[in-house]
Tab-separated table of C-alpha atoms in Angstrom:
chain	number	residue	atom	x	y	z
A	18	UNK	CA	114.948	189.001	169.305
A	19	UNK	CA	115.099	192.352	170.982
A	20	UNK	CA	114.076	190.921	174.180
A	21	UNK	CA	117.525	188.751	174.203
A	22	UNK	CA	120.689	190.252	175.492
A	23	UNK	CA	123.988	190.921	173.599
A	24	UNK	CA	125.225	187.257	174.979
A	25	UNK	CA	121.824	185.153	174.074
A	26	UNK	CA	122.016	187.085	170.020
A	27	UNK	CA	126.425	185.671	169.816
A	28	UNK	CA	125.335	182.434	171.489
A	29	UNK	CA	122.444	181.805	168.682
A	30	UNK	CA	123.989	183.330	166.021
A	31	UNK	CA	127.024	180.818	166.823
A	32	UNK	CA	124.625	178.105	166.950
A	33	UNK	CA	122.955	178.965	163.376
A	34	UNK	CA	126.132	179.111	161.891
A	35	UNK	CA	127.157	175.671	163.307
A	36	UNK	CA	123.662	174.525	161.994
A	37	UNK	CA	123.804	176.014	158.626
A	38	UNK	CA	127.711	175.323	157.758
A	39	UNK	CA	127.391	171.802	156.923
A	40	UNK	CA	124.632	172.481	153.800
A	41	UNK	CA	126.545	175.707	153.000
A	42	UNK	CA	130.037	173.427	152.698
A	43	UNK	CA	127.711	170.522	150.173
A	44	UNK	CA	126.381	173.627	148.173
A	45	UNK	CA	129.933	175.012	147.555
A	46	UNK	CA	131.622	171.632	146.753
A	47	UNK	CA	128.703	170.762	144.624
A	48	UNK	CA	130.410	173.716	142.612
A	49	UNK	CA	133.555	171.762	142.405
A	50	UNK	CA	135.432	171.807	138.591
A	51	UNK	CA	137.013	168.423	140.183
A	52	UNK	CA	136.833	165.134	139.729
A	53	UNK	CA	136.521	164.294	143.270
A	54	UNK	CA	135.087	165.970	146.409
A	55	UNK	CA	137.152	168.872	147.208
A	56	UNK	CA	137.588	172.157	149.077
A	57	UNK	CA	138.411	174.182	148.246
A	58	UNK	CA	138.491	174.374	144.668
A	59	UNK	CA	140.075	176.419	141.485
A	60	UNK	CA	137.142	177.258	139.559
A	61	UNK	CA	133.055	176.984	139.780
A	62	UNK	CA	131.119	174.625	137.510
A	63	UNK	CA	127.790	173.543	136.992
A	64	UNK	CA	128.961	170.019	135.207
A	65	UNK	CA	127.683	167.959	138.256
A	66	UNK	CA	124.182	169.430	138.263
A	67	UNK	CA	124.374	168.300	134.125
A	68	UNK	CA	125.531	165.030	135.343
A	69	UNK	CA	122.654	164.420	137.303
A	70	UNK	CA	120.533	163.794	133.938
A	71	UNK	CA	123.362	161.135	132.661
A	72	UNK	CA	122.022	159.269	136.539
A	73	UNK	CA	118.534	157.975	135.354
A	74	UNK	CA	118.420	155.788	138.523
A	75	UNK	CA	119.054	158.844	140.619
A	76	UNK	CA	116.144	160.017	138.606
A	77	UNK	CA	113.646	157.537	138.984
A	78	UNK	CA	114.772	156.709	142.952
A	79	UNK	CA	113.769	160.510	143.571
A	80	UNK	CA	110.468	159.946	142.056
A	81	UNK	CA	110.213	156.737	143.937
A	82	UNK	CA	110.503	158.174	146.981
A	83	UNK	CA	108.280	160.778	146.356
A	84	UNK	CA	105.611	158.299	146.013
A	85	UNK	CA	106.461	156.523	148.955
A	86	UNK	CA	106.577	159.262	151.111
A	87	UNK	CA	102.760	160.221	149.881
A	88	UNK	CA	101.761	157.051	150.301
A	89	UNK	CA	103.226	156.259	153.490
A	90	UNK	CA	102.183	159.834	155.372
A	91	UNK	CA	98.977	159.577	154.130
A	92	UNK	CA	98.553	155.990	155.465
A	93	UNK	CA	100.363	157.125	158.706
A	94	UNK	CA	97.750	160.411	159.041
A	95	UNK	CA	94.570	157.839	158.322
A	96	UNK	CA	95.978	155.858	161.591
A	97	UNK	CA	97.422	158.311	163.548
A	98	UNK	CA	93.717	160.496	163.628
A	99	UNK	CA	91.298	157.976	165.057
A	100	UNK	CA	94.365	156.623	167.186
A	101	UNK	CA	94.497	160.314	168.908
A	102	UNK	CA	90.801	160.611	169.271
A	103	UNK	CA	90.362	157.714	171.318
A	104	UNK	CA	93.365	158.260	173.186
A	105	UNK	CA	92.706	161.848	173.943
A	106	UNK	CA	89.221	161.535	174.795
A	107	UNK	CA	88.607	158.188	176.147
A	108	UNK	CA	89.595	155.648	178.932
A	109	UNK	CA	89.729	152.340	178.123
A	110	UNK	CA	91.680	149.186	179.381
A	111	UNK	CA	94.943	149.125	177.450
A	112	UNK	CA	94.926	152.718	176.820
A	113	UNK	CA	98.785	153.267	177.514
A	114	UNK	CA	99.548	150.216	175.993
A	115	UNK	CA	98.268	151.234	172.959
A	116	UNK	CA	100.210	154.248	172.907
A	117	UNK	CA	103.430	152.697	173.789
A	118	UNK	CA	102.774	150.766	170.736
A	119	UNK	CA	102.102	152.789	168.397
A	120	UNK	CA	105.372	154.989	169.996
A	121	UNK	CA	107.645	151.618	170.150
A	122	UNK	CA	109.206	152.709	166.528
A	123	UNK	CA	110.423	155.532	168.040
A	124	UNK	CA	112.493	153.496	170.582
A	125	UNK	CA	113.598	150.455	168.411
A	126	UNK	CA	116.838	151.280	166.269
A	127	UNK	CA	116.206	151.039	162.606
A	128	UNK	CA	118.980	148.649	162.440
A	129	UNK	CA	116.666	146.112	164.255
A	130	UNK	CA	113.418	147.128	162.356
A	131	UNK	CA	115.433	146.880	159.072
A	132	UNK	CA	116.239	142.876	159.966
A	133	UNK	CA	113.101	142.086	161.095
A	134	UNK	CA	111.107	143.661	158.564
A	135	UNK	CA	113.670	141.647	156.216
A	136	UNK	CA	113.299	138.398	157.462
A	137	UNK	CA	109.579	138.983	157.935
A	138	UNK	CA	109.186	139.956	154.071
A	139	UNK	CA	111.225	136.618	153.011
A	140	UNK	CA	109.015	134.258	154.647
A	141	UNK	CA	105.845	136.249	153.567
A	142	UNK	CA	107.416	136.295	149.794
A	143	UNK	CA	106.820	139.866	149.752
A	144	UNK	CA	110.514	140.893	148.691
A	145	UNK	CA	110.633	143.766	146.297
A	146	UNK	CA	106.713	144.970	146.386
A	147	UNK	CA	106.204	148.464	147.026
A	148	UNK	CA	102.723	148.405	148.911
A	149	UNK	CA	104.922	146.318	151.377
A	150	UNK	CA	107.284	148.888	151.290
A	151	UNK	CA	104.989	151.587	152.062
A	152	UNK	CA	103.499	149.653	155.062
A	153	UNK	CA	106.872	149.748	156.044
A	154	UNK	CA	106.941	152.840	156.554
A	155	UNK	CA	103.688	153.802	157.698
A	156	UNK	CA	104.590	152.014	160.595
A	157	UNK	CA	108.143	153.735	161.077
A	158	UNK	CA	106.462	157.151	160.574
A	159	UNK	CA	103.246	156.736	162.608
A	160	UNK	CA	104.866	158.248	166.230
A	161	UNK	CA	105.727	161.563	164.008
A	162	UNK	CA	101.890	162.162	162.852
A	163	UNK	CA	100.398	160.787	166.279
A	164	UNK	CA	102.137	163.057	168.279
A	165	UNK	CA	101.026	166.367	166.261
A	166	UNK	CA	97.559	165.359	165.794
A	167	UNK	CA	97.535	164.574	169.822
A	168	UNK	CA	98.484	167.795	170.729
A	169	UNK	CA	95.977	169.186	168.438
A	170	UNK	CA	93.439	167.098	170.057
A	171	UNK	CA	94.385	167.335	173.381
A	172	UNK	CA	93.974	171.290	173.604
A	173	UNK	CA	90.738	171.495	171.560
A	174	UNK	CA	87.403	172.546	173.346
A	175	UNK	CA	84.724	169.958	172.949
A	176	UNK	CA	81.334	172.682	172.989
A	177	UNK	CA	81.112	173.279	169.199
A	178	UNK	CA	81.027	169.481	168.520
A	179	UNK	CA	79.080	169.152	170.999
A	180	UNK	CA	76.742	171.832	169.720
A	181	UNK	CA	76.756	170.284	166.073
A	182	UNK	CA	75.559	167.257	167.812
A	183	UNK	CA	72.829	168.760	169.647
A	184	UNK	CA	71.642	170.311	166.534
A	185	UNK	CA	71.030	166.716	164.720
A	186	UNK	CA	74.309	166.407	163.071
A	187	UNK	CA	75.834	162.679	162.984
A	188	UNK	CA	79.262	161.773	164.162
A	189	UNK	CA	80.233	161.640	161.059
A	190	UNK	CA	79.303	165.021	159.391
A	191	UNK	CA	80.436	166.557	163.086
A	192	UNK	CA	83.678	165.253	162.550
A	193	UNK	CA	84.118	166.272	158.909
A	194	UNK	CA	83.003	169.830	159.277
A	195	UNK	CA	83.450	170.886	162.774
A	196	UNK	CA	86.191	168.467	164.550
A	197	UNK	CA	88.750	167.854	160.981
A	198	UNK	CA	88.654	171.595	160.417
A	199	UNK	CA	89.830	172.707	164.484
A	200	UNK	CA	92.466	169.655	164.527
A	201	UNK	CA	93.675	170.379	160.598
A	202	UNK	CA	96.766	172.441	161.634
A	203	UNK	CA	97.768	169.671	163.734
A	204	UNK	CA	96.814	166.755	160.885
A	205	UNK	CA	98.842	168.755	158.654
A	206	UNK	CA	101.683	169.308	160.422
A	207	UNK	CA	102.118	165.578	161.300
A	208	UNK	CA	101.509	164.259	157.664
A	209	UNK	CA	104.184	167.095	156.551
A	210	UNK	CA	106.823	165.738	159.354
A	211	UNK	CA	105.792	161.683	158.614
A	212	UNK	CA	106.402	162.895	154.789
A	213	UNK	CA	110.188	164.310	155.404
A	214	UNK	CA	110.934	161.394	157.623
A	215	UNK	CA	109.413	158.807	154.854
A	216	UNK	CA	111.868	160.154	152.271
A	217	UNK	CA	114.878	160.070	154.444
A	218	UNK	CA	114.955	157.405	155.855
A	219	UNK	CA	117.995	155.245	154.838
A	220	UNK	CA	119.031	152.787	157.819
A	221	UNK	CA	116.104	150.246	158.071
A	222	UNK	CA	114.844	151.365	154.149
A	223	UNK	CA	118.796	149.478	153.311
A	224	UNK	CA	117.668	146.027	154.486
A	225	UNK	CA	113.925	146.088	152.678
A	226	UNK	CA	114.617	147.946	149.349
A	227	UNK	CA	115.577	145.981	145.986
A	228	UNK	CA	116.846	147.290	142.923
A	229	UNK	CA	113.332	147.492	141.740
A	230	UNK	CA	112.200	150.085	144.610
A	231	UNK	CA	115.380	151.805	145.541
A	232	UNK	CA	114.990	154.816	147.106
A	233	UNK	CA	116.634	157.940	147.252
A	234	UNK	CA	118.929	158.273	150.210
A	235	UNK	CA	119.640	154.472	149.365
A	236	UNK	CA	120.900	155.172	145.836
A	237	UNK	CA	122.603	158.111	147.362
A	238	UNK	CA	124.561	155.970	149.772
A	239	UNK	CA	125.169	153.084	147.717
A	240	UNK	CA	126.439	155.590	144.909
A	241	UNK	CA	128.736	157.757	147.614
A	242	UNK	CA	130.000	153.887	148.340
A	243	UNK	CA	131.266	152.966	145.086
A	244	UNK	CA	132.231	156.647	143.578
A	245	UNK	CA	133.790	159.902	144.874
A	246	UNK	CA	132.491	162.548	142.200
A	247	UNK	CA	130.308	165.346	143.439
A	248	UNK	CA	127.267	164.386	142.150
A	249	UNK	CA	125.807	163.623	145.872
A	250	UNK	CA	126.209	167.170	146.542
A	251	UNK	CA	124.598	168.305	143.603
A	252	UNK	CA	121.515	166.045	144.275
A	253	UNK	CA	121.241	166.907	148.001
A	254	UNK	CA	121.836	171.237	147.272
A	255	UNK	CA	118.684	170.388	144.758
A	256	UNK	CA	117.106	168.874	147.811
A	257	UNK	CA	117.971	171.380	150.003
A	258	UNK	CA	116.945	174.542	147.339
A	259	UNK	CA	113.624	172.554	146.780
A	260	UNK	CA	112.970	172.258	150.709
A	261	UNK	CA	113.780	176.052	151.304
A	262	UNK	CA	111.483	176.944	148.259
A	263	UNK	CA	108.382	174.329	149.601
A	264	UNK	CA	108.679	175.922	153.096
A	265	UNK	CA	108.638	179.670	151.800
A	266	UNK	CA	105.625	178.514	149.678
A	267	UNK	CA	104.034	177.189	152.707
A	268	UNK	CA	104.660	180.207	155.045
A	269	UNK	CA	103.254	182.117	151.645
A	270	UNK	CA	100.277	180.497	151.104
A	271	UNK	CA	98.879	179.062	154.588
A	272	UNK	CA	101.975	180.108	157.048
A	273	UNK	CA	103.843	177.784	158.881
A	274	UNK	CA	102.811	179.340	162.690
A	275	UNK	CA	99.860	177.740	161.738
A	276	UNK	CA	100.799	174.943	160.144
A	277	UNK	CA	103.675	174.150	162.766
A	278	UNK	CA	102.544	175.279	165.848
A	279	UNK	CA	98.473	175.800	165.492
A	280	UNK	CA	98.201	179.179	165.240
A	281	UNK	CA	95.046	180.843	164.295
């Protein structure tokens, strides 16, 4: 920061107030004594946060999506690992098509994937099942984890793996103690970003969710649809406390230079 000039410190200061006033504006209306969404207001109340308990299916799509989200990242990191290996250190016919694959989510509006995925789940009579649900998203989130745990893999030296293999260690146990541990930063980072885009995604998760596996963001939308109380706000400021708390934890415990960007 002291390297910028007095211009560069207004211009970014400007910019993390643009940022930031959006969740700052949801945390104060969440506050509202109203009825409705308003700003401002004549008094401070914490009756929407109380409400949030009379919402059991606000409850139980939270938890929902929690599980997805595991499920899905973790399914998205198992394919997005050995997908980076080969393409990183390998040359093989169909290389870049393989990547353009599994980066073609990235380019395909969720609108489309939502339909598809839809019409693909009626004819397979897998309407309403989670696992399907969770492959779902795997496949949505896979470009998110592949593209941290390439650039993990990409920069990595190749001598102490080598050396590990020289020394009469299999592939295997070379990759689990020497290879995992150099790429984990990366691994980590991508399951963490696959996980945040798992549980908010809302567009394509519309078209394949049932009232059996409603999600969060969908309950959230279909509720902001049909009511105007502030109860929205007071779910997402919980979201947004709980994501500022997990992140400080993070930085606490492992730090997220590391975790983020591959520090040492």
């Amino acid at each position: 920061m002291g390297k910028n000039g007095p211009l560069a410190l207004i211009f970014h200061a400007l910019l993390t107030m643009f940022i930031l006033a959006p969740l700052v504006v949801v945390m104060l209306v969440s506050l509202s004594d109203k009825e409705y969404l308003s700003m401002p207001f004549d008094g401070a109340s914490l009756r929407w946060y109380r409400e949030i308990l009379a919402a059991p299916e606000l409850i139980s799509a939270f938890w929902l999506s929690i599980w997805l989200g595991l499920a899905s990242a973790t399914l998205a990191t198992i394919l997005a690992v050995p997908a980076a290996l080969a393409i990183a250190r390998h040359r093989f016919l169909g290389r870049d098509a393989l990547m353009a694959f599994l980066m073609s989510p990235l380019m395909i509006p969720h609108v489309v994937l939502g339909v598809a995925f839809l019409r693909f789940f009626s004819i397979m009579d897998w309407t309403g099942s989670f696992v399907a649900l969770v492959l779902v998203h795997a496949i949505t989130i896979v470009p998110y984890s592949l593209r941290l745990t390439l650039a993990a893999v990409i920069g990595l030296e190749r001598d102490a793996e080598a050396a590990a293999r020289s020394l009469g260690a299999s592939r295997t146990v070379a990759f689990r103690r020497i290879l995992l541990p150099l790429i984990l930063p990366g691994v980590a980072a991508g399951w963490i970003l696959a996980f945040i885009q798992s549980f908010d995604e809302v567009t394509m998760t519309i078209f394949v969710a049932t009232p059996g596996t409603t999600t969060l963001p969908v309950a959230l939308y279909n509720r902001i649809s049909q009511l105007t109380d502030p109860v929205t706000t007071s779910v997402s400021t919980i979201l947004i406390l709980g994501t500022m708390a997990f992140m400080f934890i993070l930085d606490r415990i492992v730090g997220l230079d590391r975790v983020l960007i591959g520090k040492k």
